[in-house]
PDB file of C-alpha atoms in Angstrom:
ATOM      1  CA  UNK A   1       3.622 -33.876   1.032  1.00 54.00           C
ATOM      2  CA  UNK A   2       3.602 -34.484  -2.803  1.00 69.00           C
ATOM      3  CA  UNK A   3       7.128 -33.348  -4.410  1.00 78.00           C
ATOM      4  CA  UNK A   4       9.229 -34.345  -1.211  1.00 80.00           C
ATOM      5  CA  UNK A   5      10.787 -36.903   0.504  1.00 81.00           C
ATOM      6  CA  UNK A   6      12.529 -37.475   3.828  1.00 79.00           C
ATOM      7  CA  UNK A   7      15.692 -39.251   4.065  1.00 84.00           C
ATOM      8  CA  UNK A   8      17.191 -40.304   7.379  1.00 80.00           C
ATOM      9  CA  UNK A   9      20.915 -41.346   7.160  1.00 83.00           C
ATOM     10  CA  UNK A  10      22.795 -43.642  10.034  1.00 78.00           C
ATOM     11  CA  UNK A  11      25.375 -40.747  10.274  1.00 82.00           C
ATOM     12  CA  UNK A  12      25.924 -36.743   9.644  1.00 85.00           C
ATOM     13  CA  UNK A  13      29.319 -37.303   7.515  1.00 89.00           C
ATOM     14  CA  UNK A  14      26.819 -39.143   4.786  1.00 88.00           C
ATOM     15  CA  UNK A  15      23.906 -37.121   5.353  1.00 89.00           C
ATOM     16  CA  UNK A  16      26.282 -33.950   3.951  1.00 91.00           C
ATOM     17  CA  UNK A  17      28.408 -36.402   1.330  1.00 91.00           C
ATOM     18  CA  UNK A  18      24.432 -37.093  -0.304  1.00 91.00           C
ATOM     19  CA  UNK A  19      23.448 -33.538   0.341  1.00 91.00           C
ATOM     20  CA  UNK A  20      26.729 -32.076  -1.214  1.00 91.00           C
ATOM     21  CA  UNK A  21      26.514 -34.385  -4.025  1.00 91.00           C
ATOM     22  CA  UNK A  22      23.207 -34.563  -4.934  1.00 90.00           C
ATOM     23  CA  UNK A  23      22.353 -30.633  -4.471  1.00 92.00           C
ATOM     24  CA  UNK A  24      20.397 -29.554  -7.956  1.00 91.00           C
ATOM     25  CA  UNK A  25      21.170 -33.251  -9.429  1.00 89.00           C
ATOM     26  CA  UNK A  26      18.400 -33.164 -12.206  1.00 88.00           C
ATOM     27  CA  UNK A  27      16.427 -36.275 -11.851  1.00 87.00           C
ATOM     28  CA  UNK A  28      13.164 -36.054 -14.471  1.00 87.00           C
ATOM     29  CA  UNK A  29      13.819 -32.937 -15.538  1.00 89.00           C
ATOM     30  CA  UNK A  30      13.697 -31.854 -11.780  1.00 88.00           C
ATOM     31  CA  UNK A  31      16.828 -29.911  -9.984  1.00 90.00           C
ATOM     32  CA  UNK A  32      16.598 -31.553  -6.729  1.00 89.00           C
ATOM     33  CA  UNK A  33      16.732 -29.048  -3.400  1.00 90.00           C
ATOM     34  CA  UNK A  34      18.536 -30.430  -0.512  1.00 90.00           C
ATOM     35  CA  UNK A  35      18.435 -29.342   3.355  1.00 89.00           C
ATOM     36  CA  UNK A  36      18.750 -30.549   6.591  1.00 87.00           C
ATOM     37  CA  UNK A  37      15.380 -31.396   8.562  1.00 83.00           C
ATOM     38  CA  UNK A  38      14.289 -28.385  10.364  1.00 79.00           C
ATOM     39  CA  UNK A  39      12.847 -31.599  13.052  1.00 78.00           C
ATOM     40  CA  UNK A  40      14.019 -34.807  14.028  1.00 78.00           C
ATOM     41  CA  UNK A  41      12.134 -37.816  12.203  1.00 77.00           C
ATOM     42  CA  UNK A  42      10.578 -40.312  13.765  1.00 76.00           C
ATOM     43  CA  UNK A  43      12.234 -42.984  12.905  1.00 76.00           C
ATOM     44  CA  UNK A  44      15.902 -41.264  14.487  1.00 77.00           C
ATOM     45  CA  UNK A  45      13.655 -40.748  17.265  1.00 76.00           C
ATOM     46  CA  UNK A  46      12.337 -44.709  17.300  1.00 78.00           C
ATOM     47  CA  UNK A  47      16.185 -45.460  16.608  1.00 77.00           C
ATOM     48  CA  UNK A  48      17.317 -43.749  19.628  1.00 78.00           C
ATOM     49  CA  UNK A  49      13.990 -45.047  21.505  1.00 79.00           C
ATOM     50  CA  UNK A  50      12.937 -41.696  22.018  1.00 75.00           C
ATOM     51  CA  UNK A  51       9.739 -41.945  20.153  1.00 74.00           C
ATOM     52  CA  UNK A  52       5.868 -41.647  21.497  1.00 75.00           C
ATOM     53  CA  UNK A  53       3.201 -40.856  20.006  1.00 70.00           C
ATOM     54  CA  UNK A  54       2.184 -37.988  22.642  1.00 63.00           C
ATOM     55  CA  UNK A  55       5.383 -36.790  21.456  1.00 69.00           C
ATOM     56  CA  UNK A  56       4.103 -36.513  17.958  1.00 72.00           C
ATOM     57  CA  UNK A  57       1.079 -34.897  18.729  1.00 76.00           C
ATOM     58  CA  UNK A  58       2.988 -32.318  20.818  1.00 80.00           C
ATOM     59  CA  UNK A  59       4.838 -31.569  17.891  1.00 77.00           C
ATOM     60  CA  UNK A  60       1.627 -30.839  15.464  1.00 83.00           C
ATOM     61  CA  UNK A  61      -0.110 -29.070  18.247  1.00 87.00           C
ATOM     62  CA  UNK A  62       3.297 -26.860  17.759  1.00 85.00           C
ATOM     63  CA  UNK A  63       3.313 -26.772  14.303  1.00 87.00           C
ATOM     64  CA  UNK A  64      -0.261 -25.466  14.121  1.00 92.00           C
ATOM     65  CA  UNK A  65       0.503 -22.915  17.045  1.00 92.00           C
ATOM     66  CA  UNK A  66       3.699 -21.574  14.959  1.00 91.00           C
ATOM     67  CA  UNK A  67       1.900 -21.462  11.657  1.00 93.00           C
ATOM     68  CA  UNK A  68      -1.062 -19.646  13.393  1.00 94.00           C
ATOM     69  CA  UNK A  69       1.531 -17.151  15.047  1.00 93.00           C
ATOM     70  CA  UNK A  70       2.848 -16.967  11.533  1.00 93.00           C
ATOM     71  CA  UNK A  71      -0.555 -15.915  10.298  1.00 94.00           C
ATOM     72  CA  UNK A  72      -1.123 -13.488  12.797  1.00 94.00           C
ATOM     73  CA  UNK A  73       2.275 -11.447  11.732  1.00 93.00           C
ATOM     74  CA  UNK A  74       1.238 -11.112   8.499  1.00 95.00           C
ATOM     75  CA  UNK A  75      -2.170 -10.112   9.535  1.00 94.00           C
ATOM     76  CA  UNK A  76      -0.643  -7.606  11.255  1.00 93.00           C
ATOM     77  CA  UNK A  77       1.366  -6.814   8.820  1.00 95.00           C
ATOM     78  CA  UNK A  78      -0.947  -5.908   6.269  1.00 95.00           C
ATOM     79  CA  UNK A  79      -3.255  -4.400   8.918  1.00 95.00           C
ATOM     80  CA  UNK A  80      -0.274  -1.722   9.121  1.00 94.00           C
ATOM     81  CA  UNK A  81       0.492  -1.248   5.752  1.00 95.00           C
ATOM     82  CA  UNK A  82      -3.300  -0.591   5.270  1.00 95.00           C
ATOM     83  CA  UNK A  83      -3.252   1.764   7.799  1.00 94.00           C
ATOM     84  CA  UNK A  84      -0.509   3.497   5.970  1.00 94.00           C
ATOM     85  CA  UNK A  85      -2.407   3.247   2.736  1.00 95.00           C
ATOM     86  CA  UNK A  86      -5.291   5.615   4.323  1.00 94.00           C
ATOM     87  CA  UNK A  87      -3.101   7.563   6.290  1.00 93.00           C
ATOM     88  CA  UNK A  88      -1.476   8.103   2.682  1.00 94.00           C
ATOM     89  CA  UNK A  89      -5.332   9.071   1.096  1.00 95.00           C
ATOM     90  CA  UNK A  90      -6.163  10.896   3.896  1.00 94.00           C
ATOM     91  CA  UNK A  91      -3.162  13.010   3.114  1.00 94.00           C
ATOM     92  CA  UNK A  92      -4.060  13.142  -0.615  1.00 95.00           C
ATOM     93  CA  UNK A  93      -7.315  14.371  -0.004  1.00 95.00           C
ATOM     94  CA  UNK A  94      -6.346  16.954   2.469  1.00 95.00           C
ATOM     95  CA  UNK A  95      -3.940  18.326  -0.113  1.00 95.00           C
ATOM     96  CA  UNK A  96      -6.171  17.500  -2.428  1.00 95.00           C
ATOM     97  CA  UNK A  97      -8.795  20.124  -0.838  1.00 95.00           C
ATOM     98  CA  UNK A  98      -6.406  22.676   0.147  1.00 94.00           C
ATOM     99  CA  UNK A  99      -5.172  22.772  -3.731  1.00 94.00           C
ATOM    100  CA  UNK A 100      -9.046  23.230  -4.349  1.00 93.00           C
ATOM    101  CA  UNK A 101      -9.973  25.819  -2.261  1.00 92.00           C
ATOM    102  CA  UNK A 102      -6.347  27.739  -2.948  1.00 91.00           C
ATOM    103  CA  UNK A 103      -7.462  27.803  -6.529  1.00 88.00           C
ATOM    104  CA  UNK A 104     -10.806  28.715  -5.668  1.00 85.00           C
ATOM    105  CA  UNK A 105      -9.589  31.971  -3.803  1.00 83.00           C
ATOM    106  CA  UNK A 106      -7.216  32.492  -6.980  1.00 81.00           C
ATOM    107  CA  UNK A 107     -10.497  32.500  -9.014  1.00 77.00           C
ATOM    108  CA  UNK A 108     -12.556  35.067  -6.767  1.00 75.00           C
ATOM    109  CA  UNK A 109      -9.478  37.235  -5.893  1.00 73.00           C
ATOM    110  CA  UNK A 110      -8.984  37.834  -9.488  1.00 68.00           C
ATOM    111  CA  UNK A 111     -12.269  38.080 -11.054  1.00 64.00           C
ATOM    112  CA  UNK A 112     -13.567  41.199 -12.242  1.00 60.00           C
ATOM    113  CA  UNK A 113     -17.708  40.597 -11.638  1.00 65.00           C
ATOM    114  CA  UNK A 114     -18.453  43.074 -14.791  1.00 70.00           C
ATOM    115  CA  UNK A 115     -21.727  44.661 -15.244  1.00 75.00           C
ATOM    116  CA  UNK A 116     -22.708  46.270 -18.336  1.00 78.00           C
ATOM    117  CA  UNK A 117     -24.130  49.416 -18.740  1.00 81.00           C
ATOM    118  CA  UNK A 118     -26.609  50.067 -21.673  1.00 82.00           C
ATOM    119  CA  UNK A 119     -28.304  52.920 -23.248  1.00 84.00           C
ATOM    120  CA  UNK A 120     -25.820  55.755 -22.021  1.00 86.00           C
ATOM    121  CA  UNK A 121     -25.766  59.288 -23.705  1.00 85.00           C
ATOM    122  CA  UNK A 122     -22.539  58.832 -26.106  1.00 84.00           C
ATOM    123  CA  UNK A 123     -21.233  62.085 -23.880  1.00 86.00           C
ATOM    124  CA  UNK A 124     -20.733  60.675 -20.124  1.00 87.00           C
ATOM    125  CA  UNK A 125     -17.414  59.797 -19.287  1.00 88.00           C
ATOM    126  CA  UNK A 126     -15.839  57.095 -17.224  1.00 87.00           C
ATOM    127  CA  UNK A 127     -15.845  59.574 -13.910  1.00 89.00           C
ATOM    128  CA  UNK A 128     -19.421  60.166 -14.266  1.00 90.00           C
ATOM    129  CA  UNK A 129     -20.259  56.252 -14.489  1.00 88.00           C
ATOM    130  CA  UNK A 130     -17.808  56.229 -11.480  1.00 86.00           C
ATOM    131  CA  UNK A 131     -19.581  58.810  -9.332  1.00 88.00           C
ATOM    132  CA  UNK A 132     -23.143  56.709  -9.800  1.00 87.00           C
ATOM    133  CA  UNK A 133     -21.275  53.579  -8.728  1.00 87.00           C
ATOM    134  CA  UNK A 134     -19.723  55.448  -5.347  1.00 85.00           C
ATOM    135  CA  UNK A 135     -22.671  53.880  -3.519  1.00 85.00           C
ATOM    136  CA  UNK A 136     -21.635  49.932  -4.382  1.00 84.00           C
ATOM    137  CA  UNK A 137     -18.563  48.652  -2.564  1.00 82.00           C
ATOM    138  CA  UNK A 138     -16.057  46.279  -4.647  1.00 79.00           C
ATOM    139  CA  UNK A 139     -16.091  49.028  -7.855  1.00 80.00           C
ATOM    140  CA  UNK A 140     -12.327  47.985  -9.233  1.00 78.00           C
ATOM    141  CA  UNK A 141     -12.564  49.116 -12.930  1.00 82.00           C
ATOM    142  CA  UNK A 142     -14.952  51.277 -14.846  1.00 83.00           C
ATOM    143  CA  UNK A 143     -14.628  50.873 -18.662  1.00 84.00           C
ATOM    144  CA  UNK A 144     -16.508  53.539 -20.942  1.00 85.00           C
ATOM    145  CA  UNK A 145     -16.272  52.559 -24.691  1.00 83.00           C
ATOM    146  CA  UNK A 146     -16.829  55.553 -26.375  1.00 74.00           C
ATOM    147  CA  UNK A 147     -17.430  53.672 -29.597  1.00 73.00           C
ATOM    148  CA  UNK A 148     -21.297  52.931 -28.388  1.00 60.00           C
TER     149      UNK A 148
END
């Protein structure tokens, strides 16, 4: 493990003297992080002649079985939060269509479909344009300009 190194001490009172005093001690430019082994080393286990080498390989067979646990949470994880993500479009694009159609029946609810009349006698009136048009459903507005 490049940038590390693993220091075993004969006792815990100078194990937390050199951790205490050496915490963020700048060495090349370097502040230096100090913490306690999260596993026992083999050479304390040697020391205390606990130490095999099944033992070992029990404990990378555990590493790689946490680390692929580890993987699997944030799988998960992210499987979730992409879930949310097209729950989230989903609900933009509902909206999204209801906004659509709203304006849509906005549009046709207040558009006047105008047809033009040409060539009428300058004398008829808007009743009389009215009275031809009593055959046509939808008729909201009959316009005569008397100007033509």
């Amino acid at each position: 493990l490049k940038g590390q190194a693993f220091i075993v001490y004969s006792g815990l009172d100078n194990a937390i003297k050199a951790q205490h005093d050496l915490q963020n001690y700048d060495l090349f430019d370097k502040k230096m992080e100090i913490q306690f082994a999260k596993q026992t080393s083999d050479v304390t286990l040697k020391a205390r002649g606990e130490f095999d080498k099944f033992s070992v390989k029990q404990r990378f067979q555990r590493k790689k079985v946490e680390e692929a646990k580890e993987r699997e949470g944030k799988r998960g994880k992210m499987q979730e939060e992409l879930e949310k993500v097209k729950g989230d479009i989903d609900n933009i694009q509902d909206k999204m269509q209801a906004n659509l159609e709203e304006e849509k029946r906005l549009l046709i609810e207040n558009q006047k479909i105008k047809l033009t009349f040409e060539n009428l006698p300058k004398n008829v009136t808007e009743d009389q344009v009215g009275v031809l048009l009593t055959n046509y459903q939808g008729v909201k507005e009959v316009f005569v300009n008397p100007e033509t």
